[in-house]
Coordinates of C-alpha atoms in Angstrom, one line a residue:
X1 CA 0.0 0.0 0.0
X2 CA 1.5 3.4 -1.0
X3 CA 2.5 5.6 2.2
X4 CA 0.3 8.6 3.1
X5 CA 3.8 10.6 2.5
X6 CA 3.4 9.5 -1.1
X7 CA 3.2 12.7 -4.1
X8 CA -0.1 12.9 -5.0
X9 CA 1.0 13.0 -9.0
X10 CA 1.8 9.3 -8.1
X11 CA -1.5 8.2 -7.3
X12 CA -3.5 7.3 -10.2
X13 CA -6.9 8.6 -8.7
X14 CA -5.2 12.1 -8.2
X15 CA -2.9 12.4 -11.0
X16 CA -5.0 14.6 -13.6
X17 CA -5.6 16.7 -11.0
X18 CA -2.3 17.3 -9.5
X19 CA -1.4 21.5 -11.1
X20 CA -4.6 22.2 -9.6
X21 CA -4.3 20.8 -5.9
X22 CA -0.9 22.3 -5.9
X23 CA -2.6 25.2 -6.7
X24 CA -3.3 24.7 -2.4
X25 CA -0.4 23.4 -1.3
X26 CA -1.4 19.9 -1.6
X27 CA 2.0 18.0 -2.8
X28 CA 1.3 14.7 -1.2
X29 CA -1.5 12.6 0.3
X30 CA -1.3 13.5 3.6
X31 CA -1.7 17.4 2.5
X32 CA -4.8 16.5 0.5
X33 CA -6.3 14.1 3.9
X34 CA -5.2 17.1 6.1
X35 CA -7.1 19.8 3.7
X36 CA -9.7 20.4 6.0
X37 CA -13.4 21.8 5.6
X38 CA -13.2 25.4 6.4
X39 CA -17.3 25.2 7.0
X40 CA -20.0 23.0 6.3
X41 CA -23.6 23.4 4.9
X42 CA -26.1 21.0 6.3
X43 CA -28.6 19.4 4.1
X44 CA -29.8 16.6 6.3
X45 CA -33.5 18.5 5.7
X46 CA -34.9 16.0 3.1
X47 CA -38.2 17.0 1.9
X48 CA -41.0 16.2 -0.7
X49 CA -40.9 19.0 -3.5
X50 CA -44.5 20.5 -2.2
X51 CA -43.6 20.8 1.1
X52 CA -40.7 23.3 -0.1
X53 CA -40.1 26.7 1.1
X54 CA -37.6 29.3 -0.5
X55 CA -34.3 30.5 0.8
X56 CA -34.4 27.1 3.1
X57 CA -31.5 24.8 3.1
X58 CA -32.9 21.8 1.8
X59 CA -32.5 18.1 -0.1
X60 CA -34.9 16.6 -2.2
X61 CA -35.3 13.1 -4.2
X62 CA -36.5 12.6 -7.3
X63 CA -36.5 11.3 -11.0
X64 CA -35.0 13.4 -13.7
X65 CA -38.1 14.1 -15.9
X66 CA -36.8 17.1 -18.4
X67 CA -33.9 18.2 -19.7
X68 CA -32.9 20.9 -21.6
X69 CA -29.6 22.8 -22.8
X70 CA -29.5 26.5 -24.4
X71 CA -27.3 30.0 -24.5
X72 CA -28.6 32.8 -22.6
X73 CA -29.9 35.7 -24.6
X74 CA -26.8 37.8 -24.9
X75 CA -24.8 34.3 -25.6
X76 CA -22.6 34.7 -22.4
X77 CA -23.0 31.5 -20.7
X78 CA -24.5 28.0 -21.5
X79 CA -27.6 26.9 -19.2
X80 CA -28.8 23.2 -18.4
X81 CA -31.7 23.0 -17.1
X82 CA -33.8 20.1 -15.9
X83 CA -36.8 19.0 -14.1
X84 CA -36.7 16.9 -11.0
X85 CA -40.0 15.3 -9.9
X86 CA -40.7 13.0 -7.2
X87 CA -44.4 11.5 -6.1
X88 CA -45.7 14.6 -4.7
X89 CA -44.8 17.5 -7.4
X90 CA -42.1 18.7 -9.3
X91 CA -39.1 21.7 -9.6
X92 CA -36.8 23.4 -11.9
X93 CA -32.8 23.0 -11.7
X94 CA -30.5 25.5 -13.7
X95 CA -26.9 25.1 -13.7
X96 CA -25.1 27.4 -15.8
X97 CA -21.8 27.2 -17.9
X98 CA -21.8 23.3 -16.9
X99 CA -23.1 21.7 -20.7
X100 CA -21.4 18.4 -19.9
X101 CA -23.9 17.5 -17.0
X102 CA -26.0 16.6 -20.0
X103 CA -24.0 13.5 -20.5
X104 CA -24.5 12.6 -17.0
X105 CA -27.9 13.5 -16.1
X106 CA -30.2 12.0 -18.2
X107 CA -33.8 11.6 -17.9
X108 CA -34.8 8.7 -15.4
X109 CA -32.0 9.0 -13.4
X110 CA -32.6 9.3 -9.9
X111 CA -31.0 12.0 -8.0
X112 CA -30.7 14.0 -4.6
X113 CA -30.4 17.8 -5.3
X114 CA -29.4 20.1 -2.8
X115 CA -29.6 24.0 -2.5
X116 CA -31.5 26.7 -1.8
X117 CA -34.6 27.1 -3.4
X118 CA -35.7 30.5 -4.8
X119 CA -38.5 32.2 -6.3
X120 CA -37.2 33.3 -10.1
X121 CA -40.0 34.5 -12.8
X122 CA -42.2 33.3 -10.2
X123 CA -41.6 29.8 -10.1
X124 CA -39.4 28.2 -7.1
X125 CA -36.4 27.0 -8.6
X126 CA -32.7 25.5 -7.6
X127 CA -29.8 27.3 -9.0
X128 CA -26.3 25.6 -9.3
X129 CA -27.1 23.2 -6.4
X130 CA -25.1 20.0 -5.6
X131 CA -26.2 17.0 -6.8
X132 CA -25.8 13.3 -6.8
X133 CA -27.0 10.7 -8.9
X134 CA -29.4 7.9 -6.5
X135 CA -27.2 4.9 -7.7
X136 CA -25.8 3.8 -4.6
X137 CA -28.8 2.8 -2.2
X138 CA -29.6 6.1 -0.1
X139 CA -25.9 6.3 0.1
X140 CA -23.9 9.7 -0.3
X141 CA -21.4 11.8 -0.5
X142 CA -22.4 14.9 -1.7
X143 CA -26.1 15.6 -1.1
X144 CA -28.8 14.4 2.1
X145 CA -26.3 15.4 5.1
X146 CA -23.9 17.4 6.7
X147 CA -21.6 18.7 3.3
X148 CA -18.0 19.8 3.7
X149 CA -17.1 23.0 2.0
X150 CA -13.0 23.4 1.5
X151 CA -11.2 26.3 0.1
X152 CA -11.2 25.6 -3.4
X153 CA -9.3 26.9 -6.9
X154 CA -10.2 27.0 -10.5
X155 CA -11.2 23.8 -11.9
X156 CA -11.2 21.9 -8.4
X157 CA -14.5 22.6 -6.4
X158 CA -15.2 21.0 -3.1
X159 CA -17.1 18.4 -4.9
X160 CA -13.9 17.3 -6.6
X161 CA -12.5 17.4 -3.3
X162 CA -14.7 15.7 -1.5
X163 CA -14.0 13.0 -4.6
X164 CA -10.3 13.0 -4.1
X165 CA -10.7 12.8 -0.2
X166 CA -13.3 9.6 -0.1
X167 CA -11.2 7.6 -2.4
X168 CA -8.2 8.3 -0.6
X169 CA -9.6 7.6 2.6
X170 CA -10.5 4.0 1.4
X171 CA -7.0 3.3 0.1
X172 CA -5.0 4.4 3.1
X173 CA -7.1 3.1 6.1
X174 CA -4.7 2.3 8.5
X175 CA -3.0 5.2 9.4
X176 CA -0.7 5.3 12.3
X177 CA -2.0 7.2 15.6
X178 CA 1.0 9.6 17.1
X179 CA -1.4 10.3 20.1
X180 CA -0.8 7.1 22.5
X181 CA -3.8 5.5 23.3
X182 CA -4.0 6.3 27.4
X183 CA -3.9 9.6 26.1
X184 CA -7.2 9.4 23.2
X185 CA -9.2 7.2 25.9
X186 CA -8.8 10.2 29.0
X187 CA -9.2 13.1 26.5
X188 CA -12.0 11.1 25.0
X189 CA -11.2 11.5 21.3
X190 CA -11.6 9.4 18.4
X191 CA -8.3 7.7 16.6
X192 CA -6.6 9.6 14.0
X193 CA -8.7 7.3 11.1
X194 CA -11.9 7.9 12.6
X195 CA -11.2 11.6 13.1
X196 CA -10.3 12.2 10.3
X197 CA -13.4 10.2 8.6
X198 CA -15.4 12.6 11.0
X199 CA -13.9 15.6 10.0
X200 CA -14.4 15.3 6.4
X201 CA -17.8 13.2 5.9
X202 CA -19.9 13.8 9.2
X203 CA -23.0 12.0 10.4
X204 CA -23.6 14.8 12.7
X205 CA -22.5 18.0 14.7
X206 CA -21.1 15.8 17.2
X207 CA -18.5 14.1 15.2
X208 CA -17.0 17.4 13.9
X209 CA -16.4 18.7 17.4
X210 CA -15.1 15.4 18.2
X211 CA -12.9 15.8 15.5
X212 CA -12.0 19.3 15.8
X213 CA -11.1 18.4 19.1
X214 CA -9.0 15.8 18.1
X215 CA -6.6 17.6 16.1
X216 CA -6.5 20.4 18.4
X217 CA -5.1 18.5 21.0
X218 CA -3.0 16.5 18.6
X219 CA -1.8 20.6 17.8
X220 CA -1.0 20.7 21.3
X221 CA 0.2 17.7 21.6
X222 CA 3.5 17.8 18.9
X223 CA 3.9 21.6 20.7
X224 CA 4.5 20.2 24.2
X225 CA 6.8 17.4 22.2
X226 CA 9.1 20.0 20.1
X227 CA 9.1 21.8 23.5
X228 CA 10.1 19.4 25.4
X229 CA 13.1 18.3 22.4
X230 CA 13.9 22.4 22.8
X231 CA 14.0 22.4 26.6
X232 CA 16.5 18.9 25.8
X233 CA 18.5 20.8 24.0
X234 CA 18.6 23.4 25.6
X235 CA 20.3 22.0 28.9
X236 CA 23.0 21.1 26.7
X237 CA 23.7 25.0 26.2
X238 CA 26.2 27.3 28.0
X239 CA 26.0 30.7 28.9
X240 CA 27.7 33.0 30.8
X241 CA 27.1 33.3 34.6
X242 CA 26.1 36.5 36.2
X243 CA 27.1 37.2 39.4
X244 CA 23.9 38.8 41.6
X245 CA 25.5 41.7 44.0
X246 CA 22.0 42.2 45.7
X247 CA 23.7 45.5 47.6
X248 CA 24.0 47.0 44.2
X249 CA 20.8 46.0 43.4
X250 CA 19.5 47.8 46.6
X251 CA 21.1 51.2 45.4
X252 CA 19.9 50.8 41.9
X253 CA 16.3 50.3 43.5
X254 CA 16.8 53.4 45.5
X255 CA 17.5 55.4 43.4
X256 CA 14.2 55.2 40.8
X257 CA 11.6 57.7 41.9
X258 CA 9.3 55.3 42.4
X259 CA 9.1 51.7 44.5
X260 CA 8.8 48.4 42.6
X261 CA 5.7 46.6 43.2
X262 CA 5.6 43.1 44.3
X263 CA 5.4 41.2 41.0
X264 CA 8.2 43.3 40.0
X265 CA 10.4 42.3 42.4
X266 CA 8.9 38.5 42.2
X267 CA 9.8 39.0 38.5
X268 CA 13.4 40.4 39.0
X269 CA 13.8 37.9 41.5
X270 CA 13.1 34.6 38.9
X271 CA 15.3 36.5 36.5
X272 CA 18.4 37.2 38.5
X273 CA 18.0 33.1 40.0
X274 CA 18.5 31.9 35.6
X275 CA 21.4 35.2 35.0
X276 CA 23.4 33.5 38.0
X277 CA 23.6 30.0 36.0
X278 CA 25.8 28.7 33.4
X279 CA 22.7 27.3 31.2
X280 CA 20.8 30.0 29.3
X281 CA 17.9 31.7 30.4
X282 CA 14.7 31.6 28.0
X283 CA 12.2 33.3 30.4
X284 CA 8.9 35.4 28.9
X285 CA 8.4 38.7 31.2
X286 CA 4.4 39.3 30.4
X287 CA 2.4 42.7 31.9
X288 CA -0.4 44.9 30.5
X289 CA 1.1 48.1 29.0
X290 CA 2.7 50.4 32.2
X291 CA 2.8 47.2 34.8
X292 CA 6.8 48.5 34.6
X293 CA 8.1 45.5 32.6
X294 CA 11.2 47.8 30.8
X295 CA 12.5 48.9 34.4
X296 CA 12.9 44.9 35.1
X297 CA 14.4 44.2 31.9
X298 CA 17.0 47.3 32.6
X299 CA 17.7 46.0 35.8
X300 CA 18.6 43.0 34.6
X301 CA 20.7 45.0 31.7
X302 CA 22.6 46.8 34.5
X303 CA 23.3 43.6 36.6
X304 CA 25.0 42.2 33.6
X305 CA 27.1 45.3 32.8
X306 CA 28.4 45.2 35.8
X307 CA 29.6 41.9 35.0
X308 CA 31.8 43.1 32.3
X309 CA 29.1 41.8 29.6
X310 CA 26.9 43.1 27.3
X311 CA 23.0 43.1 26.7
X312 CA 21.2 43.5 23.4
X313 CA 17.4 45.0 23.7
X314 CA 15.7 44.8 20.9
X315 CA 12.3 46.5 19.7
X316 CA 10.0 46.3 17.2
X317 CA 10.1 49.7 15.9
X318 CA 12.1 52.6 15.9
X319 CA 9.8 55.1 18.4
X320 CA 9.6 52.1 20.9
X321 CA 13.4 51.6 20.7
X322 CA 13.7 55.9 20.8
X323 CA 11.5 55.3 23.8
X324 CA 13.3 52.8 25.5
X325 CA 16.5 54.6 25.0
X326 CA 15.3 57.7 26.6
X327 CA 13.3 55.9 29.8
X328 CA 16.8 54.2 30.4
X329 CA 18.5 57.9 30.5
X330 CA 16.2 59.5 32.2
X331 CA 16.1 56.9 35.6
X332 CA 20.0 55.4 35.2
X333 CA 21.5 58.6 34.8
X334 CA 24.5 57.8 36.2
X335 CA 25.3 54.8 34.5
X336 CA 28.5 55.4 32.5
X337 CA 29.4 52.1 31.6
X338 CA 27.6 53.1 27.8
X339 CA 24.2 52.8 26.7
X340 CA 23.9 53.3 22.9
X341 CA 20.8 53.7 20.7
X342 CA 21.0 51.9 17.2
X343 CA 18.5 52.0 14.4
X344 CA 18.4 53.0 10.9
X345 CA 17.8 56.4 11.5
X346 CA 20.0 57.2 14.3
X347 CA 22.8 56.4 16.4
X348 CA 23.4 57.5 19.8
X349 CA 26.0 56.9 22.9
X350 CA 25.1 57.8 26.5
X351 CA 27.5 57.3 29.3
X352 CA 25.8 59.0 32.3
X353 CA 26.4 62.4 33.7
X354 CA 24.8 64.0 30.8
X355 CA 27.7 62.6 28.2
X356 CA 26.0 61.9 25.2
X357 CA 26.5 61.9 21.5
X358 CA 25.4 61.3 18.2
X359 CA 28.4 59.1 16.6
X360 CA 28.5 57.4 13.3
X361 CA 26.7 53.8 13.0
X362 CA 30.9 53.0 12.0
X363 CA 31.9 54.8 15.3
X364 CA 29.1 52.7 17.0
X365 CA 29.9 49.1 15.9
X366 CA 33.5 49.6 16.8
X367 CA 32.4 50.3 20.5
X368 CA 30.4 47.6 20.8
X369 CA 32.6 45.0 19.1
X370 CA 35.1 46.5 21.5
X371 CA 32.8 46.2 24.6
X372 CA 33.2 49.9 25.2
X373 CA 29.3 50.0 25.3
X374 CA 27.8 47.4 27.6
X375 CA 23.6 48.1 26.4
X376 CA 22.9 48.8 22.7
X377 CA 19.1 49.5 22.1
X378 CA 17.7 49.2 18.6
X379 CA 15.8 47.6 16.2
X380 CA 16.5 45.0 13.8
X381 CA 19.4 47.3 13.5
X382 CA 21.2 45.0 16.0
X383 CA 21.1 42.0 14.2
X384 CA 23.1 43.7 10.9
X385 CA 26.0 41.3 9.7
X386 CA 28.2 44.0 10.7
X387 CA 27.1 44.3 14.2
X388 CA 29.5 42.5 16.5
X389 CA 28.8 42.0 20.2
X390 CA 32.5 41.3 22.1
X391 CA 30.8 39.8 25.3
X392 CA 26.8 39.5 24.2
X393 CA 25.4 38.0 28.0
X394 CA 22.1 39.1 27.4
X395 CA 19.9 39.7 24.7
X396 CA 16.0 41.1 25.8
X397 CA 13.6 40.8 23.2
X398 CA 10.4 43.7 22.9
X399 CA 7.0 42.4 22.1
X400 CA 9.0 38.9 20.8
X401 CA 5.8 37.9 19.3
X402 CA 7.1 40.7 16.8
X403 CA 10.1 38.7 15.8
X404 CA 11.0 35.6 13.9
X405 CA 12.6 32.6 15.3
X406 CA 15.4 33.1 13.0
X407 CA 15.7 36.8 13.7
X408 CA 16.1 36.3 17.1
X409 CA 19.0 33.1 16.5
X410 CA 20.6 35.6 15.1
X411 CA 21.5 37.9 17.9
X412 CA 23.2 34.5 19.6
X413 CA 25.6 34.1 16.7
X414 CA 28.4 32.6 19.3
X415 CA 27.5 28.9 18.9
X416 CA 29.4 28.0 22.3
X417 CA 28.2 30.5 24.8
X418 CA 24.3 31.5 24.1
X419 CA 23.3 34.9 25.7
X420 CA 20.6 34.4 28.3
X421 CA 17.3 35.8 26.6
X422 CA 14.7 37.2 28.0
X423 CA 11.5 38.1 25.5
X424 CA 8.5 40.4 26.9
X425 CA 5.2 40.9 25.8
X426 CA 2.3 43.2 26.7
X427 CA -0.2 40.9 25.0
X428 CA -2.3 39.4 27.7
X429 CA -2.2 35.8 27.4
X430 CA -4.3 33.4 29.8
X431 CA -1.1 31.8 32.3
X432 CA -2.1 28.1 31.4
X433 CA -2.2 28.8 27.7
X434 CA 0.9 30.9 27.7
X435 CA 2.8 27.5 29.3
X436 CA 1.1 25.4 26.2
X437 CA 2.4 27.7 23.7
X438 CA 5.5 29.2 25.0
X439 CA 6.2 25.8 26.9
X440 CA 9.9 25.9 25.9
X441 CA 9.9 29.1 27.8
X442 CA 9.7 30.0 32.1
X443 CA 7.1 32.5 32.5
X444 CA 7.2 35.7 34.8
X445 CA 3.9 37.9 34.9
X446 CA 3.1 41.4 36.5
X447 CA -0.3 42.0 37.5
X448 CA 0.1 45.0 39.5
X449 CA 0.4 47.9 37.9
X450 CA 2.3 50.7 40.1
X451 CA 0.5 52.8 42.7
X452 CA 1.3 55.9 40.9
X453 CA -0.5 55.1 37.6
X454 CA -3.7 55.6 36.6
X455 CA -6.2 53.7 35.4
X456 CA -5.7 53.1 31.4
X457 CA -9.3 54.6 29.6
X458 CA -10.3 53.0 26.4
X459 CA -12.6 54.8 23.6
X460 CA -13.6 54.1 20.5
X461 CA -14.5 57.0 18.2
X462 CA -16.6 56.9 15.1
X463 CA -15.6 57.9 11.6
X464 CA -17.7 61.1 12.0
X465 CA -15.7 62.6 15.3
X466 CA -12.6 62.3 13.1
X467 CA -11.6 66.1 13.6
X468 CA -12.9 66.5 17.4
X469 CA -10.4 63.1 17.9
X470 CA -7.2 64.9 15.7
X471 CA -8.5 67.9 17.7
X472 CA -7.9 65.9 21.1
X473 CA -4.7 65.2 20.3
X474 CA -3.6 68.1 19.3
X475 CA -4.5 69.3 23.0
X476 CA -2.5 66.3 24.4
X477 CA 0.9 67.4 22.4
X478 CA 0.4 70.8 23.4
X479 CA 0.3 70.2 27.2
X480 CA 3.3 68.0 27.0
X481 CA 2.0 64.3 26.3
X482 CA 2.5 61.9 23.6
X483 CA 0.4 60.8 20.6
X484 CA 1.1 57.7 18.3

């Protein structure tokens, strides 16, 4: 029996068809068996023809009584058009631009049709519904049930799909279940061949939730598993160790206008516990917008300066990294051990006590590859082929969410010694689904937002206050504030 693996141009049933599935990034079988309904239209509803109503999702069964095939008026399009009649009364069909349904619907034929009926030149009629030809006793695919509607491309509809996806379904029954049994039976799911028999040709809504669960768990499942292969790995890893001088810390603490609140100093706590060992940190610092996430993530910047090594924070954009970059200035103002700014407009060097300068992005990547600047702030500035950290400890990723895995390998370009990373994100994210999706990560939340703040205000304004909102901020900027 040919693997599920298997190109789909190698299967005979498939062949003729295979420019167009690729057309949907369906290159093997397992694509096309994994090429899941995006909704489905339920025609369970089987009626007599008198008893029909328009605009109601329906199926009906009948005999083919009439056909007929013509050009509409102005030539554009063919029609078919056929009469279905079963004991009770009978209906028009039209299809349009389909003349070769008049080799396969001839009259006598039995046949389910199913549509929505509407009124048209006063008659109730079915336009372009799906249909299936009665040959199989009462059994089908198409027509009289729950029908699966996929994304589809030119030549290919769902019912050529739904074609592809039954046949292959009967010629690769066993598949192999990566979800161990113990697990299926206490989650109460189906096997992988049933789901996916559920999923695709459903007897009811139960099976597709059963199925839908399924493979969200399955999802979740493989996550937790690369995860757990990352977490492996990453044990393996070295970094460099941070020594925690919790006097210094003290001072730093003291000297911020304001005191940290208690999930801040739970937070700074968990971090400064991974900077003080020799395998990486990979910890995700999550808080609502003004919790005080950026003073944790300097603090830990600062700790590792004054271990001789250097931290990378990185930020999405330019007026976050500008904002950054200023925030640090303005509450570490005596921190001359250099703090530069670095994106593709700018480049800055600060090193306390009011010293600060605009240098060249040269000038700049010559004092960090010579450790002269212990933080550099930027954007993807920082991760330039000609950026060069000497002693890279740390790197602290902004809004990580924002970044690519690759983008963010490529700040630890030292394949011996990795930098601990820390990644922060203001998107709220539920604690037990944060662990299922950023399992390969520790998590650190703040809840509390500072005593000091106040309360964030949310409003929504309508197209038509346009110029009393511009108007608004225009206020804001003049009295000192910010606008983005």
């Amino acid at each position: 029996m040919t693997s599920i693996h298997s190109p789909v141009s190698e299967i005979p049933f498939a062949k003729k068809f295979n420019k167009k599935l690729k057309r949907l990034d369906i290159e093997t079988v397992k694509d096309l068996l994994w090429h899941f309904p995006h909704r489905y239209e339920d025609f369970s509803n089987i009626k007599q023809i008198k008893n029909l109503e328009p605009n109601e999702h329906v199926t009906i069964k009948g005999t083919i009584t009439d056909t007929n095939i013509r050009r509409s008026w102005k030539k554009k399009f063919i029609i078919f058009e056929a009469t279905i009649s079963d004991k009770s009364e009978s209906v028009k069909v039209v299809w349009f631009n389909q003349p070769y349904l008049k080799k396969t619907l001839k009259e006598g034929k039995k046949i389910f049709i199913s549509g929505k009926p509407k009124i048209y030149k006063k008659q109730l009629t079915f336009s372009n519904p799906i249909y299936e030809l009665a040959d199989k006793e009462e059994e089908t695919t198409h027509t009289a049930g729950i029908i699966p509607i996929y994304h589809e491309t030119k030549g290919l509809t769902s019912r050529g799909l739904r074609y592809l996806i039954e046949k292959a379904l009967k010629e690769f029954e066993e598949i192999p279940d990566i979800i161990p049994k113990e697990i299926r039976k206490k989650s109460n799911i189906p096997d992988i061949n049933q789901a996916l028999h559920q999923i695709h040709f459903p007897q009811n809504q139960k099976e597709i939730d059963q199925a839908r669960k399924r493979f969200s768990l399955e999802d979740a499942y493989l996550l937790q598993l690369s995860n757990f292969i990352q977490r492996s790995k990453r044990s393996k890893d070295k970094a460099n160790k941070i020594k925690i001088d919790q006097e210094k810390i003290k001072l730093y603490k003291q000297s911020l206008p304001y005191q940290l609140t208690n999930d801040q100093e739970e937070a700074l706590k968990e971090i400064t516990n991974d900077l003080n060992k020799k395998q990486p940190m990979k910890r995700l610092l999550q808080g609502d917008v003004g919790s005080g996430k950026t003073i944790v993530a300097f603090f830990s910047a600062i700790i590792t300066a004054d271990n001789n090594f250097q931290t990378a924070i990185m930020a999405p954009t330019e007026i976050l990294a500008q904002q950054h970059y200023q925030t640090f200035k303005e509450f570490f103002s005596n921190f001359d051990k250099g703090v530069a700014l670095l994106t593709n407009k700018e480049s800055k060097m600060f090193f306390g006590e009011g010293l600060e300068n605009e240098t060249s992005k040269k000038d700049l990547r010559g004092k960090i590859k010579e450790n002269s600047v212990k933080i550099a702030i930027g954007t993807h500035s920082l991760i330039q082929k000609k950026i060069y950290f000497k002693k890279l400890a740390l790197a602290i990723i902004d809004e990580q969410h924002r970044f690519g895995v690759k983008q963010r390998a490529k700040l630890t370009k030292n394949k011996e010694i990795k930098p601990h990373l820390l990644s922060m994100t203001a998107t709220p994210i539920p604690r037990t689904l944060a662990i299922t999706i950023f399992g390969n990560l520790d998590i650190s939340s703040i809840k509390e937002l500072p005593g000091n703040r106040k309360p964030v205000t949310t409003k929504i304004v309508s197209p038509k206050k346009r110029k009393k909102a511009y108007q608004f901020i225009k206020q804001e900027i003049k009295e000192g504030r910010q606008a983005f």
